[in-house]
Short mmCIF file of C-alpha atoms in Angstrom, two decimals:
data_model
loop_
_atom_site.label_atom_id
_atom_site.label_comp_id
_atom_site.label_asym_id
_atom_site.label_seq_id
_atom_site.Cartn_x
_atom_site.Cartn_y
_atom_site.Cartn_z
CA UNK A 95 28.11 1.37 17.50
CA UNK A 96 28.24 3.29 20.75
CA UNK A 97 27.75 2.58 24.42
CA UNK A 98 24.40 1.17 25.49
CA UNK A 99 22.15 2.01 28.45
CA UNK A 100 19.86 -0.76 29.67
CA UNK A 101 16.48 0.15 31.15
CA UNK A 102 13.93 -1.94 33.03
CA UNK A 103 10.47 -1.49 34.51
CA UNK A 104 7.93 -4.20 35.27
CA UNK A 105 7.71 -6.56 32.29
CA UNK A 106 9.59 -4.22 29.94
CA UNK A 107 13.28 -3.99 29.08
CA UNK A 108 14.96 -1.54 26.70
CA UNK A 109 18.43 -0.85 25.33
CA UNK A 110 19.33 2.68 24.16
CA UNK A 111 22.42 3.43 22.08
CA UNK A 112 24.50 6.60 22.52
CA UNK A 113 25.14 6.53 18.78
CA UNK A 114 22.14 8.21 17.24
CA UNK A 115 20.17 7.97 20.51
CA UNK A 116 18.74 4.86 18.87
CA UNK A 117 16.38 2.33 20.43
CA UNK A 118 18.40 -0.88 20.09
CA UNK A 119 15.80 -3.13 21.68
CA UNK A 120 12.47 -3.14 23.50
CA UNK A 121 11.08 -6.33 25.01
CA UNK A 122 7.92 -7.25 26.95
CA UNK A 123 7.70 -10.51 28.87
CA UNK A 124 10.93 -11.51 27.13
CA UNK A 125 9.51 -10.96 23.63
CA UNK A 126 10.82 -8.45 21.12
CA UNK A 127 8.35 -5.60 20.66
CA UNK A 128 10.49 -3.83 18.05
CA UNK A 129 13.05 -5.12 15.55
CA UNK A 130 16.32 -4.95 17.51
CA UNK A 131 19.84 -4.31 16.27
CA UNK A 132 23.26 -5.19 17.62
CA UNK A 133 26.69 -3.59 17.73
CA UNK A 134 27.00 -3.65 13.94
CA UNK A 135 24.25 -1.04 13.73
CA UNK A 136 20.78 -1.03 12.18
CA UNK A 137 20.19 -2.61 8.77
CA UNK A 138 17.25 -0.44 7.77
CA UNK A 139 17.21 2.57 10.12
CA UNK A 140 15.37 0.55 12.76
CA UNK A 141 15.15 2.38 16.08
CA UNK A 142 16.65 5.60 14.73
CA UNK A 143 15.90 9.26 15.45
CA UNK A 144 15.08 11.04 12.17
CA UNK A 145 16.09 14.70 12.39
CA UNK A 146 16.30 17.48 11.35
CA UNK A 147 14.04 15.92 8.76
CA UNK A 148 12.28 12.55 8.49
CA UNK A 149 11.89 10.63 5.26
CA UNK A 150 13.37 12.09 2.07
CA UNK A 151 14.53 15.38 0.55
CA UNK A 152 14.81 15.75 -3.22
CA UNK A 153 18.22 15.76 -4.87
CA UNK A 154 17.35 19.30 -6.03
CA UNK A 155 17.67 20.49 -2.44
CA UNK A 156 15.53 23.19 -0.89
CA UNK A 157 15.32 26.95 -0.43
CA UNK A 158 14.97 28.42 3.05
CA UNK A 159 15.05 32.08 4.05
CA UNK A 160 16.32 33.01 0.59
CA UNK A 161 19.21 30.53 0.43
CA UNK A 162 19.61 27.24 -1.46
CA UNK A 163 20.73 24.15 0.43
CA UNK A 164 21.64 20.70 -0.90
CA UNK A 165 21.87 17.81 1.59
CA UNK A 166 24.07 15.02 0.29
CA UNK A 167 22.00 12.13 -1.10
CA UNK A 168 22.46 8.90 0.87
CA UNK A 169 19.79 6.67 -0.69
CA UNK A 170 21.19 5.30 -3.98
CA UNK A 171 17.86 3.73 -4.95
CA UNK A 172 16.10 7.12 -5.15
CA UNK A 173 18.95 9.64 -5.24
CA UNK A 174 17.48 11.42 -2.22
CA UNK A 175 18.77 12.47 1.20
CA UNK A 176 16.95 10.26 3.67
CA UNK A 177 16.22 10.41 7.41
CA UNK A 178 18.26 13.40 8.52
CA UNK A 179 21.70 13.82 10.02
CA UNK A 180 21.71 12.71 13.67
CA UNK A 181 21.54 8.92 13.51
CA UNK A 182 25.32 8.53 13.28
CA UNK A 183 26.24 11.21 15.85
CA UNK A 184 27.37 10.46 19.40
CA UNK A 185 24.86 11.74 21.95
CA UNK A 186 25.76 12.63 25.55
CA UNK A 187 23.87 11.12 28.51
CA UNK A 188 22.38 13.89 30.65
CA UNK A 189 20.71 11.63 33.21
CA UNK A 190 20.49 7.86 33.71
CA UNK A 191 18.37 5.76 36.08
CA UNK A 192 17.08 2.20 36.18
CA UNK A 193 14.06 3.06 34.04
CA UNK A 194 15.04 6.23 32.14
CA UNK A 195 17.81 7.89 30.16
CA UNK A 196 18.04 11.34 28.61
CA UNK A 197 20.56 12.04 25.84
CA UNK A 198 21.64 15.40 24.40
CA UNK A 199 23.16 16.37 21.06
CA UNK A 200 24.64 19.75 20.18
CA UNK A 201 24.27 19.67 16.41
CA UNK A 202 26.50 22.25 14.75
CA UNK A 203 24.88 22.05 11.33
CA UNK A 204 26.20 20.68 8.05
CA UNK A 205 26.81 21.97 4.51
CA UNK A 206 23.31 20.87 3.47
CA UNK A 207 21.67 21.99 6.71
CA UNK A 208 23.62 24.90 8.25
CA UNK A 209 21.35 25.37 11.26
CA UNK A 210 22.72 24.62 14.76
CA UNK A 211 20.33 22.80 17.09
CA UNK A 212 20.31 21.41 20.59
CA UNK A 213 18.31 18.19 20.83
CA UNK A 214 17.35 15.95 23.73
CA UNK A 215 15.73 12.51 23.58
CA UNK A 216 14.43 10.98 26.82
CA UNK A 217 13.43 7.32 26.98
CA UNK A 218 11.35 6.20 29.98
CA UNK A 219 9.96 2.77 30.81
CA UNK A 220 6.94 2.26 33.06
CA UNK A 221 4.63 -0.65 33.70
CA UNK A 222 2.59 0.74 30.77
CA UNK A 223 5.39 0.65 28.20
CA UNK A 224 7.92 3.02 26.66
CA UNK A 225 7.57 6.79 26.35
CA UNK A 226 9.97 8.84 24.21
CA UNK A 227 10.07 12.63 24.68
CA UNK A 228 12.11 14.83 22.34
CA UNK A 229 12.99 18.51 22.34
CA UNK A 230 14.82 20.61 19.77
CA UNK A 231 16.05 24.19 20.26
CA UNK A 232 17.43 26.59 17.68
CA UNK A 233 20.92 27.52 18.89
CA UNK A 234 21.56 29.88 15.99
CA UNK A 235 20.88 33.54 15.35
CA UNK A 236 18.46 33.06 12.45
CA UNK A 237 15.33 30.96 11.84
CA UNK A 238 15.85 27.21 11.40
CA UNK A 239 13.65 24.64 9.64
CA UNK A 240 13.00 21.42 11.51
CA UNK A 241 11.23 18.11 11.14
CA UNK A 242 11.30 15.02 13.34
CA UNK A 243 10.51 11.35 13.02
CA UNK A 244 11.30 8.00 14.61
CA UNK A 245 11.79 4.65 12.90
CA UNK A 246 10.73 1.71 15.10
CA UNK A 247 9.67 -1.51 13.40
CA UNK A 248 6.91 -3.26 15.32
CA UNK A 249 7.26 -7.02 15.58
CA UNK A 250 5.01 -9.80 16.83
CA UNK A 251 7.65 -12.51 17.15
CA UNK A 252 7.03 -14.07 13.74
CA UNK A 253 7.51 -12.55 10.26
CA UNK A 254 4.70 -10.30 9.10
CA UNK A 255 4.52 -12.30 5.87
CA UNK A 256 3.82 -15.57 7.70
CA UNK A 257 1.24 -14.09 10.05
CA UNK A 258 -0.50 -12.19 7.23
CA UNK A 259 -0.65 -15.31 5.04
CA UNK A 260 -2.59 -17.06 7.82
CA UNK A 261 -4.88 -14.09 8.41
CA UNK A 262 -3.27 -13.46 11.79
CA UNK A 263 -1.85 -9.95 11.34
CA UNK A 264 -4.50 -7.31 12.02
CA UNK A 265 -3.55 -3.66 11.52
CA UNK A 266 -5.37 -0.58 12.77
CA UNK A 267 -4.25 2.91 11.71
CA UNK A 268 -6.41 5.84 12.74
CA UNK A 269 -5.80 7.89 9.58
CA UNK A 270 -8.17 9.40 7.03
CA UNK A 271 -5.84 10.32 4.15
CA UNK A 272 -2.63 9.12 2.51
CA UNK A 273 -0.01 10.89 0.43
CA UNK A 274 0.66 9.57 -3.12
CA UNK A 275 4.33 9.49 -4.16
CA UNK A 276 6.39 9.29 -7.34
CA UNK A 277 9.17 6.86 -8.28
CA UNK A 278 11.56 8.60 -5.88
CA UNK A 279 9.07 8.15 -3.03
CA UNK A 280 8.52 11.93 -2.98
CA UNK A 281 5.03 13.44 -2.61
CA UNK A 282 3.09 14.07 -5.80
CA UNK A 283 -0.29 15.78 -5.83
CA UNK A 284 -2.57 16.25 -2.86
CA UNK A 285 -3.31 13.65 -0.17
CA UNK A 286 -6.26 11.41 -1.01
CA UNK A 287 -8.92 9.85 1.23
CA UNK A 288 -8.43 6.23 2.24
CA UNK A 289 -12.18 5.63 2.51
CA UNK A 290 -12.98 1.99 1.83
CA UNK A 291 -9.81 1.30 -0.15
CA UNK A 292 -6.74 -0.87 0.28
CA UNK A 293 -5.19 1.72 2.60
CA UNK A 294 -8.17 2.12 4.93
CA UNK A 295 -7.07 0.49 8.19
CA UNK A 296 -9.43 2.35 10.51
CA UNK A 297 -11.63 -0.67 11.26
CA UNK A 298 -10.34 -2.83 14.14
CA UNK A 299 -9.54 -6.35 12.97
CA UNK A 300 -8.70 -5.36 9.37
CA UNK A 301 -6.15 -7.87 8.09
CA UNK A 302 -2.96 -6.66 6.41
CA UNK A 303 -3.11 -9.51 3.91
CA UNK A 304 -0.83 -8.87 0.94
CA UNK A 305 -1.13 -5.07 1.07
CA UNK A 306 2.21 -3.39 0.42
CA UNK A 307 2.88 -0.30 2.52
CA UNK A 308 5.44 2.44 2.14
CA UNK A 309 2.84 5.07 2.78
CA UNK A 310 2.47 8.34 4.66
CA UNK A 311 -0.88 8.76 6.42
CA UNK A 312 -2.39 11.89 7.95
CA UNK A 313 -5.75 13.31 9.13
CA UNK A 314 -5.10 11.22 12.21
CA UNK A 315 -8.03 10.41 14.48
CA UNK A 316 -7.11 10.89 18.14
CA UNK A 317 -8.31 9.66 21.50
CA UNK A 318 -9.37 11.83 24.44
CA UNK A 319 -5.71 12.35 25.34
CA UNK A 320 -4.84 13.61 21.85
CA UNK A 321 -3.00 10.45 20.82
CA UNK A 322 -3.11 8.81 17.38
CA UNK A 323 -2.53 5.05 17.24
CA UNK A 324 -1.09 2.22 15.19
CA UNK A 325 -2.08 -1.22 16.49
CA UNK A 326 -0.57 -4.45 15.17
CA UNK A 327 -2.29 -7.58 16.50
CA UNK A 328 -1.24 -11.22 16.21
CA UNK A 329 -2.86 -14.38 17.54
CA UNK A 330 -1.68 -13.86 21.13
CA UNK A 331 -0.78 -10.21 21.72
CA UNK A 332 -0.86 -6.70 20.34
CA UNK A 333 1.92 -4.14 19.89
CA UNK A 334 0.83 -0.51 19.62
CA UNK A 335 2.48 2.82 18.90
CA UNK A 336 0.92 6.13 19.87
CA UNK A 337 1.97 9.71 19.17
CA UNK A 338 0.90 13.10 20.48
CA UNK A 339 -0.56 15.97 18.44
CA UNK A 340 2.88 17.26 17.44
CA UNK A 341 3.16 14.29 15.08
CA UNK A 342 0.72 14.90 12.24
CA UNK A 343 1.90 12.04 10.05
CA UNK A 344 2.48 8.29 10.32
CA UNK A 345 4.63 6.44 7.77
CA UNK A 346 3.87 2.72 7.51
CA UNK A 347 6.43 0.49 5.78
CA UNK A 348 5.88 -3.24 5.34
CA UNK A 349 9.56 -3.88 4.50
CA UNK A 350 8.85 -5.33 1.06
CA UNK A 351 11.99 -3.72 -0.40
CA UNK A 352 14.28 -5.37 2.16
CA UNK A 353 16.06 -8.56 1.19
CA UNK A 354 16.59 -12.00 2.68
CA UNK A 355 15.06 -12.79 6.05
CA UNK A 356 14.21 -9.11 6.58
CA UNK A 357 11.80 -9.04 3.62
CA UNK A 358 8.31 -8.31 4.97
CA UNK A 359 9.43 -9.46 8.42
CA UNK A 360 8.52 -6.39 10.49
CA UNK A 361 6.25 -3.35 10.15
CA UNK A 362 7.79 0.10 10.47
CA UNK A 363 5.47 2.59 12.18
CA UNK A 364 7.11 6.00 11.94
CA UNK A 365 5.60 9.03 13.70
CA UNK A 366 6.58 12.16 11.74
CA UNK A 367 5.95 15.86 12.20
CA UNK A 368 5.95 16.36 8.43
CA UNK A 369 5.85 14.26 5.26
CA UNK A 370 8.69 13.55 2.84
CA UNK A 371 10.34 16.54 1.14
CA UNK A 372 8.93 19.02 3.66
CA UNK A 373 12.15 21.06 3.58
CA UNK A 374 11.41 21.76 -0.09
CA UNK A 375 7.60 21.98 0.00
CA UNK A 376 7.11 23.53 3.44
CA UNK A 377 4.29 21.08 4.24
CA UNK A 378 3.93 21.00 8.04
CA UNK A 379 7.54 22.16 8.38
CA UNK A 380 8.44 23.55 11.81
CA UNK A 381 10.33 26.87 11.74
CA UNK A 382 12.15 27.71 14.96
CA UNK A 383 13.04 31.30 15.77
CA UNK A 384 16.42 31.85 17.47
CA UNK A 385 16.22 30.28 20.94
CA UNK A 386 12.82 28.71 20.27
CA UNK A 387 12.14 25.08 21.20
CA UNK A 388 9.72 22.39 20.11
CA UNK A 389 8.62 19.24 21.99
CA UNK A 390 7.27 15.87 20.87
CA UNK A 391 6.17 12.63 22.56
CA UNK A 392 5.34 9.12 21.38
CA UNK A 393 5.19 5.69 22.98
CA UNK A 394 5.12 1.93 22.39
CA UNK A 395 3.34 -0.73 24.45
CA UNK A 396 2.33 -4.38 24.29
CA UNK A 397 -0.66 -6.22 25.73
CA UNK A 398 -2.07 -9.77 25.72
CA UNK A 399 -5.17 -10.57 23.69
CA UNK A 400 -6.32 -13.51 25.81
#
């Protein structure tokens, strides 16, 4: 993997990789807050920037502005193109300080996505946690489709499976609907309410138990600052992810399809601007006019429970 920038502020430390602008590590009081990765790279997209689309695109490709495009599938299990095209690119540091780094990527396009973009990702640590601000600008002369996501896995220092088995993994997700999917993990039908069912995590203290998640949630309830939240609580502390109004979706993944020690060890909480297959369906897809930009912010923090 690429060069790493180390950040520090108060009780937080972070490591940001130039390859993919990925979040290699985030710690609080010496504890991992997210599933870290080392120089060999992420095992399961942990810490990665997902652009110019998050989640999956069908093997049938998509039509935009009258033209057909076919991103190369990179997920053998589903035959889909997953998580965009920027996670293996080298990003350029624009500014670096003790507690912040901003990285830039001039994306020239690809055969399956021939739309040039300029992207920046800025990581900043404060005493209140990590904030990640992203911009994307259409560098081309015609409209460009765009979607964005991030792929942190929240961790509480012990496998999710062990904590959940003891009734010590509480999950709160402020979402009113979820999107059903088919065998390729692509959307099928309309979103459905979560009311009172296995996927209703709106009540604080709701235990994860043995619920399996690889689920996109929307209709996000927001606080006075416009932020939607995912809160994962263990016996001693809580790790939370928030996202601003530009992220209309949250993908939760309980890592049940991962093998070995990674199986159900961490919980992915992925803020997304659009659901899977948005390039093909148009659902919540951003369309940037030439020269137009879009901006997005999310954050991660930890706090004691006692």
